[in-house]
């Protein structure tokens, strides 16, 4: 009995599970390695494709640049369009038309025009003259009644018009231009008015030439001043630039028609006033 073989069944049964575990482990490791290989291949393929796409996009961008915008000309408006636009703009900006100014023509006062000379002589019933000779210097005078104008008017323009009827000698060559003073000498023209102080001295020019015709000067500033100071008359003195005795007895003179029409031209002095 003691020599009977003894079977070690425990050792046999212990090795089989170990082998199975080892086989399972190898299978799992192999499967994981296979998955890792597949994953690695997939990632390489994906990034390689993406890199290729980016390269293609860059190449496409280089080969095919963005198109350049070319502006087109605006259509030329037709005549009808232009007429319509013009009519529309006119209807929008057309201002209310201003009323035409009134015009008043004043005639010279006969008793207050004429001339006065440096020798205290003169005349207020014949021509209006200005000039000089070897013995004297002469100045002309003219007056207008401002009470004929409406009250509260707004003067736009005032012009003095006088008709040069004739000349003697060479007044414009020897004495220069014919100038105008604004002054006030009242209701009497006498010898004291030759040297009376002017309100505005030589403020405008009446004439520059010997041609016998109408001469006119802008006297707006004087008329506005007279009206602002409630003067009843607008009165002017006419004289040459150079006022010195000289020449001969006949002298150098310019003669203008007076309110009495002493020269017979019918062109008596006028004061034209435009106003609102």
CSV table of C-alpha atoms in Angstrom, one decimal:
chain,number,residue,atom,x,y,z
A,1,UNK,CA,0.0,0.0,0.0
A,2,UNK,CA,2.9,2.3,0.8
A,3,UNK,CA,4.3,1.9,-2.7
A,4,UNK,CA,1.2,2.8,-4.7
A,5,UNK,CA,1.8,5.8,-6.9
A,6,UNK,CA,0.3,9.0,-5.8
A,7,UNK,CA,-1.4,11.3,-8.4
A,8,UNK,CA,-0.9,15.0,-7.9
A,9,UNK,CA,-4.1,16.2,-9.3
A,10,UNK,CA,-3.8,19.6,-7.7
A,11,UNK,CA,-0.8,20.6,-9.8
A,12,UNK,CA,-2.5,19.6,-13.0
A,13,UNK,CA,-5.5,21.6,-12.2
A,14,UNK,CA,-3.5,24.6,-11.1
A,15,UNK,CA,-1.5,25.0,-14.4
A,16,UNK,CA,-4.5,25.0,-16.7
A,17,UNK,CA,-6.1,28.2,-15.4
A,18,UNK,CA,-2.7,29.9,-15.6
A,19,UNK,CA,-2.3,29.0,-19.2
A,20,UNK,CA,-5.8,30.2,-20.0
A,21,UNK,CA,-5.1,33.5,-18.2
A,22,UNK,CA,-1.9,33.9,-20.2
A,23,UNK,CA,-3.7,33.3,-23.5
A,24,UNK,CA,-6.4,35.8,-22.6
A,25,UNK,CA,-3.9,38.4,-21.8
A,26,UNK,CA,-2.1,37.9,-25.0
A,27,UNK,CA,-5.3,38.1,-26.9
A,28,UNK,CA,-6.2,41.4,-25.2
A,29,UNK,CA,-2.7,42.8,-25.7
A,30,UNK,CA,-2.9,41.8,-29.4
A,31,UNK,CA,-6.3,43.4,-29.8
A,32,UNK,CA,-5.2,46.6,-28.2
A,33,UNK,CA,-2.2,46.7,-30.4
A,34,UNK,CA,-4.4,46.2,-33.4
A,35,UNK,CA,-6.7,49.0,-32.3
A,36,UNK,CA,-3.7,51.3,-31.7
A,37,UNK,CA,-2.4,50.5,-35.2
A,38,UNK,CA,-5.8,51.2,-36.8
A,39,UNK,CA,-6.2,54.4,-34.8
A,40,UNK,CA,-2.7,55.6,-35.7
A,41,UNK,CA,-3.3,54.8,-39.4
A,42,UNK,CA,-6.7,56.7,-39.3
A,43,UNK,CA,-5.2,59.7,-37.7
A,44,UNK,CA,-2.3,59.8,-40.2
A,45,UNK,CA,-4.7,59.5,-43.1
A,46,UNK,CA,-7.0,62.3,-41.6
A,47,UNK,CA,-4.2,64.8,-41.0
A,48,UNK,CA,-2.5,64.0,-44.3
A,49,UNK,CA,-5.8,64.7,-46.1
A,50,UNK,CA,-6.4,67.9,-44.2
A,51,UNK,CA,-2.9,69.1,-45.0
A,52,UNK,CA,-3.5,68.3,-48.6
A,53,UNK,CA,-6.7,70.3,-48.6
A,54,UNK,CA,-5.1,73.3,-47.1
A,55,UNK,CA,-2.3,73.1,-49.6
A,56,UNK,CA,-4.9,72.9,-52.4
A,57,UNK,CA,-6.8,75.9,-51.0
A,58,UNK,CA,-3.6,78.0,-50.8
A,59,UNK,CA,-2.8,77.0,-54.4
A,60,UNK,CA,-6.3,77.8,-55.5
A,61,UNK,CA,-6.1,81.2,-53.8
A,62,UNK,CA,-2.8,82.0,-55.5
A,63,UNK,CA,-4.0,80.9,-59.0
A,64,UNK,CA,-7.4,82.5,-58.8
A,65,UNK,CA,-7.2,86.0,-57.2
A,66,UNK,CA,-10.3,87.8,-56.0
A,67,UNK,CA,-12.0,89.7,-58.9
A,68,UNK,CA,-11.4,93.4,-59.1
A,69,UNK,CA,-14.5,95.6,-58.9
A,70,UNK,CA,-14.7,97.8,-62.0
A,71,UNK,CA,-17.3,100.7,-61.6
A,72,UNK,CA,-19.6,101.4,-64.4
A,73,UNK,CA,-20.5,104.8,-65.6
A,74,UNK,CA,-23.7,106.4,-64.4
A,75,UNK,CA,-26.3,106.6,-67.1
A,76,UNK,CA,-26.4,110.0,-68.8
A,77,UNK,CA,-29.7,111.7,-67.9
A,78,UNK,CA,-32.0,112.3,-70.8
A,79,UNK,CA,-33.4,115.7,-71.7
A,80,UNK,CA,-36.7,114.9,-70.1
A,81,UNK,CA,-34.9,113.9,-66.9
A,82,UNK,CA,-32.9,117.1,-66.9
A,83,UNK,CA,-36.0,119.2,-67.5
A,84,UNK,CA,-37.8,117.4,-64.7
A,85,UNK,CA,-35.0,117.9,-62.3
A,86,UNK,CA,-34.5,121.5,-63.3
A,87,UNK,CA,-38.2,122.2,-62.9
A,88,UNK,CA,-38.3,120.5,-59.6
A,89,UNK,CA,-35.3,122.4,-58.2
A,90,UNK,CA,-36.7,125.7,-59.5
A,91,UNK,CA,-40.0,125.1,-57.8
A,92,UNK,CA,-38.3,124.4,-54.5
A,93,UNK,CA,-35.8,127.4,-54.4
A,94,UNK,CA,-37.7,130.0,-56.4
A,95,UNK,CA,-37.9,133.0,-54.1
A,96,UNK,CA,-40.8,135.4,-53.9
A,97,UNK,CA,-40.1,138.1,-56.5
A,98,UNK,CA,-39.1,141.5,-55.1
A,99,UNK,CA,-41.4,144.4,-55.9
A,100,UNK,CA,-40.0,146.9,-58.4
A,101,UNK,CA,-38.8,150.1,-56.8
A,102,UNK,CA,-40.6,153.4,-57.3
A,103,UNK,CA,-38.9,156.2,-59.1
A,104,UNK,CA,-39.4,159.9,-58.4
A,105,UNK,CA,-38.0,162.7,-60.6
A,106,UNK,CA,-37.5,166.0,-58.8
A,107,UNK,CA,-36.9,169.2,-60.8
A,108,UNK,CA,-34.5,171.9,-59.7
A,109,UNK,CA,-35.8,175.0,-57.8
A,110,UNK,CA,-35.4,178.0,-60.2
A,111,UNK,CA,-34.6,180.6,-57.6
A,112,UNK,CA,-32.0,178.4,-55.9
A,113,UNK,CA,-29.7,177.5,-58.8
A,114,UNK,CA,-27.1,179.5,-60.7
A,115,UNK,CA,-23.5,180.4,-59.9
A,116,UNK,CA,-21.3,182.4,-57.5
A,117,UNK,CA,-17.8,183.7,-58.0
A,118,UNK,CA,-14.8,184.5,-55.8
A,119,UNK,CA,-15.2,188.2,-56.5
A,120,UNK,CA,-18.6,188.0,-54.7
A,121,UNK,CA,-20.6,188.3,-57.9
A,122,UNK,CA,-23.0,185.8,-59.3
A,123,UNK,CA,-26.5,185.1,-60.7
A,124,UNK,CA,-29.4,182.9,-59.9
A,125,UNK,CA,-31.6,183.5,-62.9
A,126,UNK,CA,-29.3,182.3,-65.8
A,127,UNK,CA,-27.1,179.3,-66.4
A,128,UNK,CA,-25.2,177.1,-64.0
A,129,UNK,CA,-21.5,177.5,-64.6
A,130,UNK,CA,-18.2,176.5,-63.2
A,131,UNK,CA,-14.6,177.5,-64.2
A,132,UNK,CA,-12.2,180.4,-64.0
A,133,UNK,CA,-10.6,183.3,-65.9
A,134,UNK,CA,-7.9,185.8,-65.2
A,135,UNK,CA,-10.0,187.6,-62.6
A,136,UNK,CA,-12.1,185.0,-60.7
A,137,UNK,CA,-13.1,181.4,-59.9
A,138,UNK,CA,-16.7,180.4,-60.3
A,139,UNK,CA,-18.8,177.6,-58.8
A,140,UNK,CA,-22.3,176.3,-59.8
A,141,UNK,CA,-25.3,175.6,-57.5
A,142,UNK,CA,-28.4,173.5,-57.8
A,143,UNK,CA,-31.2,172.7,-55.3
A,144,UNK,CA,-34.2,170.2,-55.1
A,145,UNK,CA,-37.3,170.1,-52.9
A,146,UNK,CA,-37.3,166.9,-50.8
A,147,UNK,CA,-40.7,167.5,-49.3
A,148,UNK,CA,-42.2,166.1,-52.6
A,149,UNK,CA,-41.0,162.7,-51.5
A,150,UNK,CA,-43.3,160.3,-49.5
A,151,UNK,CA,-42.7,159.9,-45.8
A,152,UNK,CA,-40.7,157.0,-44.5
A,153,UNK,CA,-39.3,155.9,-47.9
A,154,UNK,CA,-36.2,153.6,-48.2
A,155,UNK,CA,-33.9,155.2,-50.8
A,156,UNK,CA,-32.2,152.6,-53.1
A,157,UNK,CA,-30.4,155.0,-55.4
A,158,UNK,CA,-30.3,158.7,-56.1
A,159,UNK,CA,-28.7,160.3,-59.2
A,160,UNK,CA,-28.1,163.9,-60.1
A,161,UNK,CA,-28.5,164.6,-63.8
A,162,UNK,CA,-27.4,167.9,-65.4
A,163,UNK,CA,-27.0,168.8,-69.1
A,164,UNK,CA,-23.8,170.3,-70.2
A,165,UNK,CA,-24.8,172.8,-72.9
A,166,UNK,CA,-21.4,174.3,-73.9
A,167,UNK,CA,-17.8,175.0,-72.8
A,168,UNK,CA,-15.4,177.9,-73.3
A,169,UNK,CA,-11.6,177.4,-73.4
A,170,UNK,CA,-10.3,174.1,-72.1
A,171,UNK,CA,-11.8,173.7,-68.6
A,172,UNK,CA,-11.2,169.9,-68.3
A,173,UNK,CA,-7.7,170.0,-69.7
A,174,UNK,CA,-6.6,172.9,-67.4
A,175,UNK,CA,-8.8,172.3,-64.3
A,176,UNK,CA,-9.4,168.6,-64.1
A,177,UNK,CA,-12.7,166.8,-63.3
A,178,UNK,CA,-15.9,168.5,-62.3
A,179,UNK,CA,-16.7,167.6,-58.7
A,180,UNK,CA,-19.7,167.9,-56.4
A,181,UNK,CA,-20.1,169.1,-52.8
A,182,UNK,CA,-23.1,168.4,-50.5
A,183,UNK,CA,-24.0,171.5,-48.6
A,184,UNK,CA,-27.0,173.4,-47.3
A,185,UNK,CA,-27.5,177.1,-48.2
A,186,UNK,CA,-31.2,177.5,-47.3
A,187,UNK,CA,-33.8,179.4,-49.2
A,188,UNK,CA,-31.5,182.1,-50.6
A,189,UNK,CA,-28.4,181.8,-52.8
A,190,UNK,CA,-26.0,184.6,-52.2
A,191,UNK,CA,-22.3,185.5,-52.3
A,192,UNK,CA,-21.6,184.0,-48.9
A,193,UNK,CA,-22.4,180.5,-50.3
A,194,UNK,CA,-19.2,180.5,-52.4
A,195,UNK,CA,-17.1,179.6,-49.5
A,196,UNK,CA,-19.6,178.0,-47.1
A,197,UNK,CA,-18.5,174.8,-45.5
A,198,UNK,CA,-19.6,171.6,-47.2
A,199,UNK,CA,-21.4,168.7,-45.5
A,200,UNK,CA,-19.5,166.3,-47.9
A,201,UNK,CA,-16.7,167.8,-49.9
A,202,UNK,CA,-15.9,166.5,-53.4
A,203,UNK,CA,-17.7,163.2,-52.7
A,204,UNK,CA,-18.4,162.4,-56.3
A,205,UNK,CA,-17.7,163.4,-59.9
A,206,UNK,CA,-20.2,164.9,-62.3
A,207,UNK,CA,-18.2,165.2,-65.5
A,208,UNK,CA,-14.7,164.5,-67.0
A,209,UNK,CA,-15.1,165.5,-70.7
A,210,UNK,CA,-16.0,168.5,-72.8
A,211,UNK,CA,-18.7,166.5,-74.7
A,212,UNK,CA,-22.0,168.4,-74.5
A,213,UNK,CA,-24.6,165.9,-73.2
A,214,UNK,CA,-26.2,164.6,-70.0
A,215,UNK,CA,-23.8,164.2,-67.1
A,216,UNK,CA,-24.9,162.2,-64.1
A,217,UNK,CA,-23.5,161.4,-60.6
A,218,UNK,CA,-24.5,159.0,-57.9
A,219,UNK,CA,-25.5,161.2,-54.9
A,220,UNK,CA,-27.3,158.5,-52.9
A,221,UNK,CA,-25.1,159.0,-49.8
A,222,UNK,CA,-26.0,162.7,-49.7
A,223,UNK,CA,-29.8,162.2,-50.2
A,224,UNK,CA,-29.9,159.5,-47.5
A,225,UNK,CA,-28.1,161.9,-45.2
A,226,UNK,CA,-30.5,164.8,-46.0
A,227,UNK,CA,-33.5,162.6,-45.3
A,228,UNK,CA,-32.0,161.2,-42.1
A,229,UNK,CA,-31.5,164.8,-40.8
A,230,UNK,CA,-35.0,165.9,-42.0
A,231,UNK,CA,-33.6,168.5,-44.4
A,232,UNK,CA,-36.2,170.1,-46.7
A,233,UNK,CA,-33.8,170.5,-49.6
A,234,UNK,CA,-31.0,168.6,-51.3
A,235,UNK,CA,-28.4,171.2,-52.4
A,236,UNK,CA,-25.2,170.8,-54.3
A,237,UNK,CA,-22.2,172.9,-55.3
A,238,UNK,CA,-20.3,172.1,-58.5
A,239,UNK,CA,-16.6,173.0,-59.0
A,240,UNK,CA,-13.4,171.9,-60.8
A,241,UNK,CA,-10.5,170.1,-59.1
A,242,UNK,CA,-8.1,173.0,-59.7
A,243,UNK,CA,-9.5,176.3,-58.6
A,244,UNK,CA,-7.0,179.0,-59.5
A,245,UNK,CA,-7.3,182.2,-61.5
A,246,UNK,CA,-5.7,182.1,-64.9
A,247,UNK,CA,-6.0,182.1,-68.6
A,248,UNK,CA,-7.5,185.1,-70.3
A,249,UNK,CA,-10.7,187.2,-69.8
A,250,UNK,CA,-12.8,184.5,-71.6
A,251,UNK,CA,-11.3,181.9,-69.3
A,252,UNK,CA,-12.2,178.1,-69.1
A,253,UNK,CA,-15.8,177.4,-68.2
A,254,UNK,CA,-18.4,174.6,-68.5
A,255,UNK,CA,-22.1,175.8,-68.8
A,256,UNK,CA,-25.0,173.7,-67.7
A,257,UNK,CA,-28.7,174.1,-68.3
A,258,UNK,CA,-30.6,175.7,-65.4
A,259,UNK,CA,-34.1,175.3,-64.1
A,260,UNK,CA,-34.9,178.5,-66.0
A,261,UNK,CA,-33.8,176.8,-69.3
A,262,UNK,CA,-31.5,179.7,-70.0
A,263,UNK,CA,-29.5,177.8,-72.6
A,264,UNK,CA,-32.7,176.8,-74.4
A,265,UNK,CA,-32.0,173.0,-74.5
A,266,UNK,CA,-35.1,172.1,-72.4
A,267,UNK,CA,-32.8,169.7,-70.4
A,268,UNK,CA,-33.2,171.1,-67.0
A,269,UNK,CA,-31.5,169.6,-63.9
A,270,UNK,CA,-33.1,166.4,-62.4
A,271,UNK,CA,-32.7,164.4,-59.3
A,272,UNK,CA,-33.8,160.7,-59.9
A,273,UNK,CA,-34.6,158.8,-56.7
A,274,UNK,CA,-35.4,155.1,-56.6
A,275,UNK,CA,-37.1,153.9,-53.4
A,276,UNK,CA,-39.3,151.4,-51.7
